[in-house]
């Protein structure tokens, strides 16, 4: 599994007993506004920490993985991208 979640809780927003996200699959997260979709994604990228429970990335507990190291492999894009002057290639290379 790419990500495995066990007994994840965050405020009154998320309460996930078990969730597995396999590698090389397209996953759609749907739900009402305020349902925790973005919060879940932020947790997978260590931008937000759960109140309790565990998230595993490639069978390793996320709490044991350095955030910068994780973010070099797990990229999160905002819904409203910032576009800078230049070509598409130049925009993509800005992050490097």
CSV table of N, CA and C in Angstrom, one decimal:
chain,number,residue,atom,x,y,z
A,1,UNK,N,0.8,-1.2,0.0
A,1,UNK,CA,0.0,0.0,0.0
A,1,UNK,C,0.9,1.2,0.0
A,2,UNK,N,0.4,2.2,-0.7
A,2,UNK,CA,1.1,3.5,-0.7
A,2,UNK,C,0.8,4.2,0.6
A,3,UNK,N,-0.4,4.3,1.0
A,3,UNK,CA,-0.8,4.9,2.3
A,3,UNK,C,-1.8,3.9,3.0
A,4,UNK,N,-1.6,3.7,4.3
A,4,UNK,CA,-2.6,3.0,5.1
A,4,UNK,C,-2.9,3.9,6.3
A,5,UNK,N,-4.1,3.9,6.7
A,5,UNK,CA,-4.6,4.7,7.8
A,5,UNK,C,-5.3,3.8,8.8
A,6,UNK,N,-5.0,4.0,10.1
A,6,UNK,CA,-5.6,3.2,11.1
A,6,UNK,C,-6.1,4.1,12.3
A,7,UNK,N,-7.3,4.1,12.6
A,7,UNK,CA,-7.9,4.8,13.8
A,7,UNK,C,-7.5,6.3,13.8
A,8,UNK,N,-7.6,6.9,12.7
A,8,UNK,CA,-7.3,8.3,12.5
A,8,UNK,C,-8.4,9.2,13.0
A,9,UNK,N,-8.0,10.2,13.9
A,9,UNK,CA,-9.0,11.2,14.4
A,9,UNK,C,-8.4,12.5,14.3
A,10,UNK,N,-9.2,13.5,13.9
A,10,UNK,CA,-8.8,14.9,13.9
A,10,UNK,C,-10.0,15.8,14.2
A,11,UNK,N,-10.0,16.4,15.4
A,11,UNK,CA,-11.0,17.3,15.9
A,11,UNK,C,-12.4,16.6,15.6
A,12,UNK,N,-13.4,17.3,15.2
A,12,UNK,CA,-14.7,16.7,14.8
A,12,UNK,C,-14.8,16.5,13.3
A,13,UNK,N,-13.6,16.6,12.6
A,13,UNK,CA,-13.6,16.6,11.2
A,13,UNK,C,-13.4,15.2,10.6
A,14,UNK,N,-12.4,14.5,11.1
A,14,UNK,CA,-12.1,13.2,10.6
A,14,UNK,C,-12.2,12.1,11.7
A,15,UNK,N,-12.7,10.9,11.3
A,15,UNK,CA,-12.7,9.8,12.1
A,15,UNK,C,-12.7,8.6,11.2
A,16,UNK,N,-11.5,8.1,10.9
A,16,UNK,CA,-11.3,7.0,9.9
A,16,UNK,C,-10.8,5.8,10.6
A,17,UNK,N,-11.5,4.8,10.7
A,17,UNK,CA,-11.1,3.5,11.3
A,17,UNK,C,-10.0,2.8,10.5
A,18,UNK,N,-10.2,2.7,9.2
A,18,UNK,CA,-9.3,2.0,8.4
A,18,UNK,C,-9.4,2.5,6.9
A,19,UNK,N,-8.3,2.8,6.3
A,19,UNK,CA,-8.4,3.2,4.9
A,19,UNK,C,-7.0,2.8,4.2
A,20,UNK,N,-7.1,2.2,3.1
A,20,UNK,CA,-5.9,1.8,2.3
A,20,UNK,C,-5.9,2.5,1.0
A,21,UNK,N,-4.8,3.1,0.6
A,21,UNK,CA,-4.7,3.8,-0.7
A,21,UNK,C,-3.6,3.1,-1.5
A,22,UNK,N,-3.9,2.3,-2.4
A,22,UNK,CA,-2.9,1.5,-3.2
A,22,UNK,C,-2.1,2.4,-4.1
A,23,UNK,N,-0.9,1.8,-4.4
A,23,UNK,CA,0.0,2.5,-5.4
A,23,UNK,C,-0.6,2.4,-6.8
A,24,UNK,N,-0.2,3.3,-7.7
A,24,UNK,CA,-0.5,3.3,-9.1
A,24,UNK,C,-2.0,3.1,-9.4
A,25,UNK,N,-2.9,3.7,-8.6
A,25,UNK,CA,-4.3,3.8,-8.8
A,25,UNK,C,-4.8,5.2,-8.7
A,26,UNK,N,-5.8,5.5,-9.4
A,26,UNK,CA,-6.4,6.8,-9.3
A,26,UNK,C,-7.5,6.8,-8.2
A,27,UNK,N,-7.4,7.6,-7.2
A,27,UNK,CA,-8.3,7.7,-6.1
A,27,UNK,C,-9.1,9.0,-6.1
A,28,UNK,N,-10.4,8.9,-6.0
A,28,UNK,CA,-11.2,10.1,-5.9
A,28,UNK,C,-11.7,10.2,-4.5
A,29,UNK,N,-11.5,11.4,-3.9
A,29,UNK,CA,-12.1,11.7,-2.5
A,29,UNK,C,-13.2,12.7,-2.7
A,30,UNK,N,-14.4,12.2,-2.4
A,30,UNK,CA,-15.6,13.1,-2.6
A,30,UNK,C,-16.3,13.2,-1.3
A,31,UNK,N,-17.0,14.3,-1.2
A,31,UNK,CA,-17.8,14.6,0.0
A,31,UNK,C,-18.3,16.0,0.0
A,32,UNK,N,-19.1,16.3,1.0
A,32,UNK,CA,-19.6,17.6,1.1
A,32,UNK,C,-18.6,18.6,1.6
A,33,UNK,N,-18.8,19.9,1.4
A,33,UNK,CA,-17.9,20.9,1.9
A,33,UNK,C,-17.8,20.8,3.4
A,34,UNK,N,-16.5,20.9,3.8
A,34,UNK,CA,-16.3,20.8,5.3
A,34,UNK,C,-16.2,19.4,5.8
A,35,UNK,N,-16.2,18.4,4.9
A,35,UNK,CA,-16.2,17.0,5.3
A,35,UNK,C,-14.8,16.4,5.6
A,36,UNK,N,-13.8,17.2,5.3
A,36,UNK,CA,-12.4,16.7,5.7
A,36,UNK,C,-11.5,16.3,4.6
A,37,UNK,N,-12.0,16.5,3.3
A,37,UNK,CA,-11.2,16.0,2.2
A,37,UNK,C,-9.8,16.6,2.1
A,38,UNK,N,-9.8,17.9,2.2
A,38,UNK,CA,-8.5,18.7,2.2
A,38,UNK,C,-7.7,18.4,3.4
A,39,UNK,N,-8.3,18.3,4.6
A,39,UNK,CA,-7.6,17.9,5.8
A,39,UNK,C,-6.9,16.6,5.7
A,40,UNK,N,-7.6,15.6,5.1
A,40,UNK,CA,-7.0,14.3,4.9
A,40,UNK,C,-5.8,14.4,4.0
A,41,UNK,N,-5.9,15.1,2.9
A,41,UNK,CA,-4.8,15.3,2.0
A,41,UNK,C,-3.6,16.0,2.7
A,42,UNK,N,-3.9,17.0,3.5
A,42,UNK,CA,-2.8,17.7,4.2
A,42,UNK,C,-2.1,16.8,5.2
A,43,UNK,N,-2.9,15.8,5.8
A,43,UNK,CA,-2.3,14.9,6.7
A,43,UNK,C,-1.3,13.9,6.0
A,44,UNK,N,-1.7,13.5,4.7
A,44,UNK,CA,-0.9,12.6,4.0
A,44,UNK,C,0.4,13.3,3.6
A,45,UNK,N,0.5,14.6,3.7
A,45,UNK,CA,1.7,15.4,3.3
A,45,UNK,C,2.4,16.0,4.5
A,46,UNK,N,1.9,15.7,5.7
A,46,UNK,CA,2.4,16.2,7.0
A,46,UNK,C,2.3,17.7,7.1
A,47,UNK,N,1.2,18.2,6.5
A,47,UNK,CA,1.0,19.7,6.7
A,47,UNK,C,0.1,19.8,8.0
A,48,UNK,N,-0.7,18.8,8.3
A,48,UNK,CA,-1.5,18.8,9.5
A,48,UNK,C,-1.3,17.4,10.2
A,49,UNK,N,-1.2,17.4,11.5
A,49,UNK,CA,-1.0,16.2,12.3
A,49,UNK,C,-2.3,15.7,12.9
A,50,UNK,N,-2.6,14.4,12.9
A,50,UNK,CA,-3.8,13.9,13.5
A,50,UNK,C,-3.8,14.0,15.0
A,51,UNK,N,-4.9,14.0,15.6
A,51,UNK,CA,-5.0,14.0,17.1
A,51,UNK,C,-4.7,12.7,17.6
A,52,UNK,N,-5.1,11.6,16.9
A,52,UNK,CA,-4.7,10.2,17.3
A,52,UNK,C,-4.8,9.4,16.0
A,53,UNK,N,-4.2,8.2,16.1
A,53,UNK,CA,-4.2,7.2,15.0
A,53,UNK,C,-2.9,7.3,14.3
A,54,UNK,N,-2.8,6.5,13.3
A,54,UNK,CA,-1.6,6.3,12.5
A,54,UNK,C,-1.8,6.4,11.0
A,55,UNK,N,-0.8,7.0,10.3
A,55,UNK,CA,-0.8,7.0,8.9
A,55,UNK,C,0.5,6.4,8.5
A,56,UNK,N,0.5,5.5,7.6
A,56,UNK,CA,1.7,4.8,7.1
A,56,UNK,C,1.9,5.1,5.6
A,57,UNK,N,3.1,5.4,5.3
A,57,UNK,CA,3.5,5.6,3.9
A,57,UNK,C,4.5,4.5,3.5
A,58,UNK,N,4.1,3.7,2.6
A,58,UNK,CA,4.9,2.5,2.2
A,58,UNK,C,5.3,1.7,3.4
A,59,UNK,N,4.4,1.5,4.3
A,59,UNK,CA,4.5,0.7,5.5
A,59,UNK,C,5.4,1.3,6.6
A,60,UNK,N,5.7,2.5,6.4
A,60,UNK,CA,6.5,3.2,7.5
A,60,UNK,C,5.6,4.3,8.1
A,61,UNK,N,5.6,4.4,9.4
A,61,UNK,CA,4.8,5.3,10.1
A,61,UNK,C,5.2,6.8,9.7
A,62,UNK,N,4.3,7.6,9.4
A,62,UNK,CA,4.5,8.9,8.9
A,62,UNK,C,5.3,9.7,10.0
A,63,UNK,N,5.0,9.4,11.3
A,63,UNK,CA,5.7,10.2,12.3
A,63,UNK,C,7.2,9.9,12.3
A,64,UNK,N,7.6,8.9,11.7
A,64,UNK,CA,9.1,8.5,11.6
A,64,UNK,C,9.7,9.1,10.4
A,65,UNK,N,9.0,9.7,9.5
A,65,UNK,CA,9.5,10.2,8.2
A,65,UNK,C,9.7,11.8,8.3
A,66,UNK,N,10.8,12.3,8.0
A,66,UNK,CA,11.1,13.7,7.9
A,66,UNK,C,10.1,14.3,6.9
A,67,UNK,N,9.5,15.5,7.3
A,67,UNK,CA,8.5,16.1,6.4
A,67,UNK,C,9.1,16.5,5.0
A,68,UNK,N,10.3,17.0,5.0
A,68,UNK,CA,10.9,17.4,3.7
A,68,UNK,C,11.2,16.2,2.8
A,69,UNK,N,11.7,15.1,3.4
A,69,UNK,CA,11.9,13.9,2.7
A,69,UNK,C,10.6,13.4,2.1
A,70,UNK,N,9.5,13.4,2.9
A,70,UNK,CA,8.2,12.9,2.4
A,70,UNK,C,7.7,13.8,1.3
A,71,UNK,N,7.8,15.1,1.4
A,71,UNK,CA,7.3,16.0,0.4
A,71,UNK,C,8.1,16.0,-0.9
A,72,UNK,N,9.3,15.4,-0.9
A,72,UNK,CA,10.0,15.2,-2.1
A,72,UNK,C,9.4,14.1,-2.9
A,73,UNK,N,8.6,13.2,-2.2
A,73,UNK,CA,8.0,12.1,-2.9
A,73,UNK,C,6.5,12.3,-3.0
A,74,UNK,N,5.9,12.9,-2.1
A,74,UNK,CA,4.4,13.1,-2.0
A,74,UNK,C,4.1,14.6,-2.2
A,75,UNK,N,3.7,15.0,-3.4
A,75,UNK,CA,3.5,16.4,-3.8
A,75,UNK,C,2.0,16.7,-3.6
A,76,UNK,N,1.7,17.9,-3.1
A,76,UNK,CA,0.4,18.4,-2.9
A,76,UNK,C,0.3,19.7,-3.7
A,77,UNK,N,-0.7,19.7,-4.6
A,77,UNK,CA,-0.9,20.9,-5.4
A,77,UNK,C,-2.2,21.6,-4.9
A,78,UNK,N,-2.2,22.9,-4.9
A,78,UNK,CA,-3.4,23.7,-4.5
A,78,UNK,C,-4.4,23.7,-5.6
A,79,UNK,N,-5.6,24.0,-5.2
A,79,UNK,CA,-6.7,24.0,-6.2
A,79,UNK,C,-6.6,25.2,-7.1
A,80,UNK,N,-5.9,26.2,-6.7
A,80,UNK,CA,-5.7,27.4,-7.5
A,80,UNK,C,-4.2,27.6,-7.7
A,81,UNK,N,-3.7,27.1,-8.8
A,81,UNK,CA,-2.2,27.1,-9.0
A,81,UNK,C,-1.8,28.6,-9.3
A,82,UNK,N,-0.5,28.8,-8.9
A,82,UNK,CA,0.1,30.1,-9.2
A,82,UNK,C,0.9,29.9,-10.5
A,83,UNK,N,0.6,30.8,-11.5
A,83,UNK,CA,1.3,30.7,-12.7
A,83,UNK,C,2.2,31.9,-12.9
A,84,UNK,N,3.5,31.7,-13.2
A,84,UNK,CA,4.5,32.7,-13.3
A,84,UNK,C,4.8,33.0,-14.8
A,85,UNK,N,5.4,34.1,-15.1
A,85,UNK,CA,5.8,34.4,-16.5
A,85,UNK,C,6.7,33.3,-16.9
A,86,UNK,N,6.6,33.0,-18.2
A,86,UNK,CA,7.5,32.0,-18.8
A,86,UNK,C,6.8,30.8,-19.3
A,87,UNK,N,7.5,29.8,-19.7
A,87,UNK,CA,6.9,28.6,-20.3
A,87,UNK,C,6.4,27.6,-19.2
A,88,UNK,N,5.6,26.7,-19.6
A,88,UNK,CA,5.1,25.6,-18.7
A,88,UNK,C,6.3,24.9,-18.0
A,89,UNK,N,7.3,24.6,-18.8
A,89,UNK,CA,8.5,24.0,-18.3
A,89,UNK,C,9.2,24.8,-17.2
A,90,UNK,N,9.3,26.1,-17.5
A,90,UNK,CA,10.0,27.0,-16.5
A,90,UNK,C,9.2,27.1,-15.2
A,91,UNK,N,7.8,27.1,-15.3
A,91,UNK,CA,7.0,27.1,-14.2
A,91,UNK,C,7.1,25.9,-13.3
A,92,UNK,N,7.3,24.7,-14.0
A,92,UNK,CA,7.4,23.5,-13.3
A,92,UNK,C,8.8,23.4,-12.6
A,93,UNK,N,9.8,24.0,-13.2
A,93,UNK,CA,11.2,23.9,-12.7
A,93,UNK,C,11.4,24.9,-11.5
A,94,UNK,N,10.5,25.8,-11.3
A,94,UNK,CA,10.6,26.8,-10.2
A,94,UNK,C,10.8,26.1,-8.9
A,95,UNK,N,10.0,25.0,-8.6
A,95,UNK,CA,10.1,24.3,-7.4
A,95,UNK,C,11.4,23.7,-7.1
A,96,UNK,N,12.2,23.4,-8.1
A,96,UNK,CA,13.5,22.8,-7.9
A,96,UNK,C,14.5,23.8,-7.6
